[in-house]
Coordinates of C-alpha atoms in Angstrom, one line a residue:
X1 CA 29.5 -2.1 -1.0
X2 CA 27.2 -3.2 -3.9
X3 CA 24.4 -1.8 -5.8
X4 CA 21.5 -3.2 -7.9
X5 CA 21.7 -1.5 -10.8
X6 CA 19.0 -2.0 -14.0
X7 CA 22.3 -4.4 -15.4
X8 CA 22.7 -6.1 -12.7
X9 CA 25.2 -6.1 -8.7
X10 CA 27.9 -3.8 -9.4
X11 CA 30.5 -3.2 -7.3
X12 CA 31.6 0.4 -5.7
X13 CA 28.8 2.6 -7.3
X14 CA 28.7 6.5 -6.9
X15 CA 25.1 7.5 -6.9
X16 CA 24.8 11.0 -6.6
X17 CA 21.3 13.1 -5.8
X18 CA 19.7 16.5 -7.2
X19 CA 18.0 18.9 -5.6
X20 CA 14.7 17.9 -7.4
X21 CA 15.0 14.2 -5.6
X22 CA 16.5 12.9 -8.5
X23 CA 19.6 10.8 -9.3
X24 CA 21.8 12.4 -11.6
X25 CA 24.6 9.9 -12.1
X26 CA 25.5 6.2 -11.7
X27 CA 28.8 6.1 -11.5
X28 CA 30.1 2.4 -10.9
X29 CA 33.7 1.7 -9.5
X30 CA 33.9 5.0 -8.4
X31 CA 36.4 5.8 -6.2
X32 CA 35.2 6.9 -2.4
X33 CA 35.7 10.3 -1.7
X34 CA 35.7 11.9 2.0
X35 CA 32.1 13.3 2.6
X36 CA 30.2 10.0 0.2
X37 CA 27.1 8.5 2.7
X38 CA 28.7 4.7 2.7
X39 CA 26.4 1.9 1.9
X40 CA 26.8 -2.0 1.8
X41 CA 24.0 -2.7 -0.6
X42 CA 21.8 -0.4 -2.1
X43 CA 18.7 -1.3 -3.7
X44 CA 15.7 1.0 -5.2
X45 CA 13.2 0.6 -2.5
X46 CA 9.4 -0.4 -2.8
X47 CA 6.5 1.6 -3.2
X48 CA 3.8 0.6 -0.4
X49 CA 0.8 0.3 -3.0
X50 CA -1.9 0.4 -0.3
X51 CA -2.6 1.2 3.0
X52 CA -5.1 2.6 5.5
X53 CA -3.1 4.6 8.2
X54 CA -5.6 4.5 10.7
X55 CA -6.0 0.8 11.0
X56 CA -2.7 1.4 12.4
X57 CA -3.6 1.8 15.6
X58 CA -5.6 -0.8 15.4
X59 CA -3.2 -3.5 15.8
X60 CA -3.9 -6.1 18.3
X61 CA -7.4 -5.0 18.9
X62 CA -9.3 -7.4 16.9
X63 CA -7.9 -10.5 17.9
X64 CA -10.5 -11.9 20.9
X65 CA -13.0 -14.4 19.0
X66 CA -16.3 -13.5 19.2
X67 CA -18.8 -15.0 21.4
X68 CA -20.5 -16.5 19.0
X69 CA -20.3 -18.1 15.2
X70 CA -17.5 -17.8 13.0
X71 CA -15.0 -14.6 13.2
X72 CA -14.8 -13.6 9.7
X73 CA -13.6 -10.5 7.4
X74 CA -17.0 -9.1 8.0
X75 CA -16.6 -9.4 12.2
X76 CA -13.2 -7.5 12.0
X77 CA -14.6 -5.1 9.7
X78 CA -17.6 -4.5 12.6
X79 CA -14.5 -3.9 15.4
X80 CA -12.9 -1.4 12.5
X81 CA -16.1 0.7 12.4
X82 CA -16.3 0.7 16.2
X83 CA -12.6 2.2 16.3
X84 CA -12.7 4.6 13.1
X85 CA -15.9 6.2 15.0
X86 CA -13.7 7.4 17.4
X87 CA -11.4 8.9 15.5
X88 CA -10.7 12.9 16.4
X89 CA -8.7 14.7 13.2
X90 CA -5.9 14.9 15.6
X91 CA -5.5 11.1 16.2
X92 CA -5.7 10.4 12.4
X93 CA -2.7 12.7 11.5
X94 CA -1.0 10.8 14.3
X95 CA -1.7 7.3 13.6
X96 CA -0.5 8.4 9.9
X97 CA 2.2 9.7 11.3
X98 CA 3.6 6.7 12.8
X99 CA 2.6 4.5 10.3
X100 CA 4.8 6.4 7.6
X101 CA 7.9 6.4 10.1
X102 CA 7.6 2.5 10.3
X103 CA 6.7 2.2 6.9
X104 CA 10.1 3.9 5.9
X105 CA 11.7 2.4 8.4
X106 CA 10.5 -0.8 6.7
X107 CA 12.3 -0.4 3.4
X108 CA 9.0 1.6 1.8
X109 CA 9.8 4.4 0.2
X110 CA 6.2 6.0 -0.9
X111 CA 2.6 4.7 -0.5
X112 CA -0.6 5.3 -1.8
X113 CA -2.9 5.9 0.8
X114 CA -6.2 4.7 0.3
X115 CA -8.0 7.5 2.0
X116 CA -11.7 7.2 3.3
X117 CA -12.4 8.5 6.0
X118 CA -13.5 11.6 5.1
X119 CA -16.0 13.3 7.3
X120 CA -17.5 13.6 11.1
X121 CA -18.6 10.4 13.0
X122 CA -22.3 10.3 11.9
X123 CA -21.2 11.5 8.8
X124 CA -21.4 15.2 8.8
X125 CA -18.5 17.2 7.2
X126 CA -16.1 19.1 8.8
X127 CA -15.6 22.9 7.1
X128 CA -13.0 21.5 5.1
X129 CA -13.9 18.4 3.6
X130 CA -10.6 18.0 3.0
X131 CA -9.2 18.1 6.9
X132 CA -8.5 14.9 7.0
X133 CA -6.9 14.6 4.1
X134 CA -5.4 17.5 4.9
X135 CA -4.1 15.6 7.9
X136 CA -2.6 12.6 5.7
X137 CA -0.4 15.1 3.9
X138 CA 0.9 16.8 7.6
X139 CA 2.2 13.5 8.1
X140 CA 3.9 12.8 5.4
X141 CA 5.3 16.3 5.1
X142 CA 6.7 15.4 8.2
X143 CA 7.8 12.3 8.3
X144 CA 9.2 12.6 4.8
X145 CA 7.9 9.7 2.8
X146 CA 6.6 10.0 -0.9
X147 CA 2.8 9.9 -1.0
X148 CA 0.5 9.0 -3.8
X149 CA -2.5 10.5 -2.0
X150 CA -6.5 8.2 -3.3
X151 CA -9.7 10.0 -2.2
X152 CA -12.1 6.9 -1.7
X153 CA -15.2 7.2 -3.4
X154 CA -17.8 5.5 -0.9
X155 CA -21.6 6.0 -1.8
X156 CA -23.5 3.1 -0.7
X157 CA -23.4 0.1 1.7
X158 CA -23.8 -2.4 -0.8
X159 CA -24.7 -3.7 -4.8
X160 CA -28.2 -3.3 -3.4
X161 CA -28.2 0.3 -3.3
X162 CA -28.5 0.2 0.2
X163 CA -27.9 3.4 2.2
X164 CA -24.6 3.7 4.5
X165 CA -24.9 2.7 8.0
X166 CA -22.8 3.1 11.2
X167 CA -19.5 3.9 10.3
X168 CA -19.6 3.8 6.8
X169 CA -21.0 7.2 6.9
X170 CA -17.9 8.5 7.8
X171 CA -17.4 7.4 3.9
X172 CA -19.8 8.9 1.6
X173 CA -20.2 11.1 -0.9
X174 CA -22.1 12.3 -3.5
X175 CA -20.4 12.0 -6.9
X176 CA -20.7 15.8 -6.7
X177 CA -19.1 16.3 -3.4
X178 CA -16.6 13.6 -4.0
X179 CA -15.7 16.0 -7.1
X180 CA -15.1 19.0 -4.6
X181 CA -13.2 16.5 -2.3
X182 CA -10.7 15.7 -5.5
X183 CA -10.2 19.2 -6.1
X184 CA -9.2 19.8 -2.5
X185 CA -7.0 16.9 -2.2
X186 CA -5.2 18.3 -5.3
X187 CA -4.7 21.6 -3.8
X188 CA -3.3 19.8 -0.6
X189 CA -1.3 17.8 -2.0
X190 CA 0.3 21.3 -4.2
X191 CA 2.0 22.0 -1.0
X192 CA 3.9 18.6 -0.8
X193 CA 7.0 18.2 -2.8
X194 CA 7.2 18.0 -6.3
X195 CA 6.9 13.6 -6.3
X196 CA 3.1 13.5 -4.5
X197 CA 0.7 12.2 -6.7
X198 CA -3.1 12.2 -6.4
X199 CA -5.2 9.2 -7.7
X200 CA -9.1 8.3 -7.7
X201 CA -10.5 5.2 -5.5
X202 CA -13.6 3.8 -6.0
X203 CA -14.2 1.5 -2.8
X204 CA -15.2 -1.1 -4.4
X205 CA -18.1 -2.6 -6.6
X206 CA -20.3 -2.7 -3.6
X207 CA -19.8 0.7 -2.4
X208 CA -20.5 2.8 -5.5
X209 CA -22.9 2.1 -8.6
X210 CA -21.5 1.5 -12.2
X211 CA -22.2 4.6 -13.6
X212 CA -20.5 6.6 -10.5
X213 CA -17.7 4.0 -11.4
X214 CA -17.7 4.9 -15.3
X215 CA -17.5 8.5 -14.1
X216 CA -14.8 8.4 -11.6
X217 CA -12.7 6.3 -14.1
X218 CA -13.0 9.2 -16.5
X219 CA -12.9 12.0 -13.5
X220 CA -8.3 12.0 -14.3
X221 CA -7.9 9.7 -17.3
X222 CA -4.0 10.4 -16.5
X223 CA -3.7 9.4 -12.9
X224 CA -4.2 6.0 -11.2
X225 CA -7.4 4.4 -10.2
X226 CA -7.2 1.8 -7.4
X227 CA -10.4 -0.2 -6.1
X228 CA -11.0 -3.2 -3.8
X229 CA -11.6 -6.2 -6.2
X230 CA -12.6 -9.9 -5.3
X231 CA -11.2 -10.3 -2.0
X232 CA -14.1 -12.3 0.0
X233 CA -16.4 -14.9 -1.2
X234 CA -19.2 -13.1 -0.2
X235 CA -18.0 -9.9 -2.5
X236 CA -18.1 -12.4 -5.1
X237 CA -21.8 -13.6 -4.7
X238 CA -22.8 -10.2 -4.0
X239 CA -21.7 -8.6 -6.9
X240 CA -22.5 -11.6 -9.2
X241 CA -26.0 -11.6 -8.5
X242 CA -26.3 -7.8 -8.8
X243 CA -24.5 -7.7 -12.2
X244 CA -24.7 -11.0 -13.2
X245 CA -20.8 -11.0 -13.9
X246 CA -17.7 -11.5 -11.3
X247 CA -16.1 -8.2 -9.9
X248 CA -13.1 -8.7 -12.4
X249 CA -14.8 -10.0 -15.3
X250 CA -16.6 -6.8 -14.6
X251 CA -13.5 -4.2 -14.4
X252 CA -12.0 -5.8 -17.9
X253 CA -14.9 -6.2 -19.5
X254 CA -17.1 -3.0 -18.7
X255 CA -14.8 -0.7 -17.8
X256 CA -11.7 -1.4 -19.6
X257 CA -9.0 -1.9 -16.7
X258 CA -5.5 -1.2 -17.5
X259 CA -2.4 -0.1 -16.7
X260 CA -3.1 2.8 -14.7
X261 CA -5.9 0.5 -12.6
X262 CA -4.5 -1.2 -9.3
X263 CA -6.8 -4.1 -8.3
X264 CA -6.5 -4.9 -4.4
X265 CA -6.9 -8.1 -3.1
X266 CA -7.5 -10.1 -5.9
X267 CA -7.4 -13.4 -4.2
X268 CA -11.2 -14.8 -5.2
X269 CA -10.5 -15.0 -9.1
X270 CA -10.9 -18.2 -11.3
X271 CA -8.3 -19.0 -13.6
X272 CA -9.3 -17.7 -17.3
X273 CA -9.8 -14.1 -14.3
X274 CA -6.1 -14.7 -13.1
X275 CA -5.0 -15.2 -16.7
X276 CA -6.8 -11.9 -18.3
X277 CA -6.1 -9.6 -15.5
X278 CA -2.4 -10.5 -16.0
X279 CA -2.8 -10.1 -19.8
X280 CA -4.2 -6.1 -19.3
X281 CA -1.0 -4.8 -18.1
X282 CA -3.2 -3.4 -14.2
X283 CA -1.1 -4.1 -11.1
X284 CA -2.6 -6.9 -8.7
X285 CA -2.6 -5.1 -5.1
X286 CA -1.8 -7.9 -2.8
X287 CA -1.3 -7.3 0.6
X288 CA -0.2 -11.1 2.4
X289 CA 0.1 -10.3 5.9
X290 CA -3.0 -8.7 6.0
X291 CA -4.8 -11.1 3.8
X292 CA -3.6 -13.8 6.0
X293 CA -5.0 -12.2 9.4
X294 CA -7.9 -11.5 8.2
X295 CA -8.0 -15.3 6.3
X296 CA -9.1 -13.4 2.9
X297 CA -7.3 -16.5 0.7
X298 CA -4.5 -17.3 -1.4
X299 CA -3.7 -14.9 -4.4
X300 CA -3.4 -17.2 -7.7
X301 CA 0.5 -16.3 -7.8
X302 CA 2.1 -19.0 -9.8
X303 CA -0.5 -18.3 -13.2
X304 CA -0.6 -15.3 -12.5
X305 CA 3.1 -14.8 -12.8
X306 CA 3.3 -17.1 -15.2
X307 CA 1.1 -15.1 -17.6
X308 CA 3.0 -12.2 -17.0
X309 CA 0.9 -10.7 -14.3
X310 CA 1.9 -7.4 -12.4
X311 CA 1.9 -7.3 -8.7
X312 CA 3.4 -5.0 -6.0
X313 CA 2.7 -5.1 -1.9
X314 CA 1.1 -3.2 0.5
X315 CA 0.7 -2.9 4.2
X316 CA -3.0 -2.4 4.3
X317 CA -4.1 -2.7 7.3
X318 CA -0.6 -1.7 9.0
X319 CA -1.2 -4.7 11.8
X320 CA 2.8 -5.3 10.9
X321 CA 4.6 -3.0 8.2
X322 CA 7.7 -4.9 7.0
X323 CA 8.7 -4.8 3.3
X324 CA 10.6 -8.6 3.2
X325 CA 7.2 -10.0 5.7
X326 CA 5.0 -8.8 2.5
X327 CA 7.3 -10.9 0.1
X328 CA 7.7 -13.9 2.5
X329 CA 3.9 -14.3 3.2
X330 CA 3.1 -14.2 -0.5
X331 CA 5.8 -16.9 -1.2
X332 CA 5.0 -19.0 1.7
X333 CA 1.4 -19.0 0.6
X334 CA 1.7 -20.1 -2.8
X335 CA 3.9 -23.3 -1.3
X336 CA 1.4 -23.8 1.5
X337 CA -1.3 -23.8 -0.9
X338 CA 0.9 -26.2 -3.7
X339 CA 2.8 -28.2 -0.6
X340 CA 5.5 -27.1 -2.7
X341 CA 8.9 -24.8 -2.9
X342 CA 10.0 -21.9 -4.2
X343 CA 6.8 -21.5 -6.3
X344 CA 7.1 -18.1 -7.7
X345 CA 10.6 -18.2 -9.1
X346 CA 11.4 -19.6 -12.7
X347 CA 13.7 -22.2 -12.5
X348 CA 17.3 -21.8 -11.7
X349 CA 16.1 -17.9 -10.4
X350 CA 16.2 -16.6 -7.1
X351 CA 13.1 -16.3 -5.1
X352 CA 14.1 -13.1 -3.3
X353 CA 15.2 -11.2 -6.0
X354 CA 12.1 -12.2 -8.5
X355 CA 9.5 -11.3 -5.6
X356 CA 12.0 -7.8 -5.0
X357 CA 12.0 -7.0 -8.6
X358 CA 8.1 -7.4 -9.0
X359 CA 7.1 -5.5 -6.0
X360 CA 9.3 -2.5 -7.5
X361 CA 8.1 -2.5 -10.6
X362 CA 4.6 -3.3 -9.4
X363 CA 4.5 -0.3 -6.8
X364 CA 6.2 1.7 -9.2
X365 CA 3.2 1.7 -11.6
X366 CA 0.4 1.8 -9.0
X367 CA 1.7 5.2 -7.5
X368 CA 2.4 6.4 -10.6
X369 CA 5.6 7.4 -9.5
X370 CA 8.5 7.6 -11.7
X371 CA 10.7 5.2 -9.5
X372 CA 12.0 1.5 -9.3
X373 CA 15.4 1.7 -10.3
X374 CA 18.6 3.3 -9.8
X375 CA 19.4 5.2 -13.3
X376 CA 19.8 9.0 -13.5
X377 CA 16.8 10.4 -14.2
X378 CA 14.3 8.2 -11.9
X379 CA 13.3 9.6 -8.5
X380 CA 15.9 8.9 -5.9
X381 CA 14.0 6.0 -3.8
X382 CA 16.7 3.6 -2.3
X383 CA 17.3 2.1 0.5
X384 CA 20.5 0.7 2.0
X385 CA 20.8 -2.9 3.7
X386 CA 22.8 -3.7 6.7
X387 CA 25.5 -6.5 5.0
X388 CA 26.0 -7.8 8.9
X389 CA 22.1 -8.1 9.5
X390 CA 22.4 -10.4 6.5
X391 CA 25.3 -12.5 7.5
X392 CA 27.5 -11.6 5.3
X393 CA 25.2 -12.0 2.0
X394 CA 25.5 -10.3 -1.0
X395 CA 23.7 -10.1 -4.0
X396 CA 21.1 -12.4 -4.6
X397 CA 21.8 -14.3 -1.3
X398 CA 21.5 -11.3 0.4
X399 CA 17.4 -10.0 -1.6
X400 CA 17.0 -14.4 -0.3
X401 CA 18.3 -13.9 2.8
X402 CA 16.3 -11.0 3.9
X403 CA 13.2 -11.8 2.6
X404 CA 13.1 -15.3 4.2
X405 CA 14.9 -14.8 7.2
X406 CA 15.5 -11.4 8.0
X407 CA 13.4 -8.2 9.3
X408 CA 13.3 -4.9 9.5
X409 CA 16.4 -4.3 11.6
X410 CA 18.6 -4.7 8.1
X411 CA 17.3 -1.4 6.9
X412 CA 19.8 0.8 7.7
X413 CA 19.1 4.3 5.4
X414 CA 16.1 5.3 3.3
X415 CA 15.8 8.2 1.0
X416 CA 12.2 9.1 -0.5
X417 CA 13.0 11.4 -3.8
X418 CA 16.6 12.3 -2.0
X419 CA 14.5 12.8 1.6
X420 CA 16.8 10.8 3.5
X421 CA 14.5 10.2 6.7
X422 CA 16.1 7.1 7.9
X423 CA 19.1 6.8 9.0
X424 CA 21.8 4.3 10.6
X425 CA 18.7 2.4 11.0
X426 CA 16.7 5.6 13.1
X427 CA 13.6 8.2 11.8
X428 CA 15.0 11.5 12.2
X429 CA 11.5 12.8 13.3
X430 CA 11.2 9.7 15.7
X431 CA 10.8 11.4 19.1
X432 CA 8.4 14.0 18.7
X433 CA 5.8 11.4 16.6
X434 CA 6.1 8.4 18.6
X435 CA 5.1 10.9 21.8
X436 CA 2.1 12.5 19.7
X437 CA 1.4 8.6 18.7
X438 CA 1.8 7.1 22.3
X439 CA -1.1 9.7 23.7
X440 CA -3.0 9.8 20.7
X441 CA -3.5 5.9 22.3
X442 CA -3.8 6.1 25.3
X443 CA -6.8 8.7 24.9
X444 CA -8.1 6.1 22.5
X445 CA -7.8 3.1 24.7
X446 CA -9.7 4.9 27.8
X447 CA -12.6 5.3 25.4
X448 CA -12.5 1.8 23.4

């Protein structure tokens, strides 16, 4: 087989694994010995740099129009407060759950879960404010994959001030409690191997003030800070006329956003935005397929890129969790939106393997996780392709090949920090989740 290797497809590589999930050696033309795992290409795999895990079982649910006017972002978000308020602690860790095993099963190695739903429906806290974080980690201690764990900071329904309503109270915190809430999602995440991270989330501009923001940027100056940025238009005038600047202006030029931030969404920016926020070294969050079903807008890829911009992928709202689906929507949109092809790519370049190459470096950085390429030292996230699900492809064919006309059936072995959880194309904890998943459903269904 072939690996991609920081210098390039190399041919008959040994990579071997330490007990800390780390690779210890690259050894290329290496001769096979009797008890090596065999792989036809091996790449470093992606970091999923956001996701909700309970949206997961939301898929399919929001796709009736509405009776009336014009189904929007803000009428799927009413359906998604509906569901979450039926959420038991139980059905969250098993939602995650089976969102991690497709996730991996996908090609992701690791995501950062962008956790915020914290408390009771009506809003009062369980005993543990952490129990539903506490719930995230149980799943992925058990399914394996590498977590970069974000406590949501969610303290108001709007720029206004406004107080949280329906299922946003689920949500909110103090700044105070939200402190307690960090503290206990670090002591959670203490019991998960050595490679989970913990990060802060502001929700967005809308749901916490500018001070609370200022404080939560300086709450773990080390670790990374993701928030929603610029996705709809009505974010845009909202903020706008509360601050009198747009939500990104805002981020670079109030609060400094850099390479430890992870904007989400991005897709509302003008072009001196795109240009700047490539310029600060943050990671653009962009999540295609779910940008696409909920008709969000077209990311600015081509300056963006251009300038030198960032990005990685995420599954957000898990509706369908496929690595090469991320990468295909986000090229297919730029050449919808030019009438144009192979828009991303410099010239001469492959498309595959520039999109592949920025989603791992991209992901990488957003997790803070010390992946994204297979050298000794970096954590051992790979994942090995399926040469005959490809036709035959290798190299860059192959990155081209999968991302514009394969799926997920090429992924034939995953290892998160040397956790190999898939394998010949199969979950070892399949069985018992997808059970705890299918019922977790079905109780949900009868009471939808």
């Amino acid at each position: 087989g072939e690996a991609l290797l920081p210098e390039g497809w190399t041919e008959a590589v040994r990579v071997t694994l330490g007990a800390d999930g780390r690779i210890t050696t690259v050894q290329p033309r290496a001769a096979p010995a009797a008890d090596d795992h065999r792989a036809d290409i091996l790449l470093p795999a992606v970091a999923n740099l956001h996701s909700h895990t309970f949206q997961r079982g939301m898929a399919g649910l929001a796709e009736r129009r509405g009776p009336a006017g014009r189904d929007s972002f803000w009428t799927w978000r009413d359906t998604m407060y509906r569901f979450l308020d039926l959420l038991t602690p139980e059905d969250v860790e098993a939602i995650a759950a089976q969102a991690f095993i497709e996730m991996q099963k996908a090609g992701f190695c690791a995501v950062a879960e962008f956790h915020y739903l914290h408390h009771q429906p009506g809003g009062a806290e369980h005993d543990d404010i952490g129990e539903l974080a506490g719930r995230i980690a149980a799943a992925a201690s058990e399914t394996g994959i590498g977590l970069t764990l974000l406590p949501v900071q969610y303290r108001q329904g709007g720029a206004d001030g406004r107080a949280l309503a329906g299922g946003q109270k689920r949500f909110g915190n103090t700044l105070e409690r939200f402190t307690v809430l960090m503290e206990r999602s670090e002591e959670i995440a203490r019991a998960l191997p050595a490679d989970t991270r913990v990060g802060v989330a502001p929700h967005s501009l809308r749901a916490v003030t500018l001070d609370d923001l200022a404080e939560l940027a300086r709450l773990r100056p080390q670790a990374p800070i993701h928030i929603h940025a610029a996705e709809q238009v009505p974010e845009i005038e909202e903020i706008t006329a509360a601050y009198g600047a747009r939500p990104v202006e805002l981020l670079l030029d109030r609060f400094g956003a850099d390479s430890r931030w992870c904007l989400i969404h991005a897709t509302q920016m003008l072009p001196a935005e795109t240009k700047r926020l490539a310029a600060s070294g943050a990671v653009a969050g962009l999540c295609p397929v779910t940008e696409a079903n909920l008709g969000d807008g077209i990311f600015d890829g081509a300056r963006y890129l251009g300038a030198g911009g960032r990005l990685g992928v995420g599954s957000d709202s898990n509706i369908r969790i496929s690595v090469n689906e991320e990468l295909r929507q986000l090229e297919y949109s730029q050449r919808l939106h030019d009438r144009a092809r192979v828009v991303l790519a410099a010239h001469g370049e492959s498309c595959g393997r520039t999109l592949y190459d920025a989603a791992l470096a991209g992901g990488a950085q957003a997790l803070g996780r010390d992946s994204g390429a297979i050298a000794p030292g970096r954590l051992a996230d790979l994942v090995a392709l399926d040469r005959d699900a490809l036709e035959g492809a290798t190299g860059e064919a192959a990155l081209d090949f999968w991302t514009f006309c394969g799926g997920r059936e090429a992924v034939r072995d995953v290892w998160s920090a040397g956790r190999h959880s898939v394998r010949s194309g199969r979950h070892v904890a399949r069985e018992a989740i997808a059970a705890r998943y299918r019922a977790a459903m079905a109780g949900l269904r009868g009471r939808l």
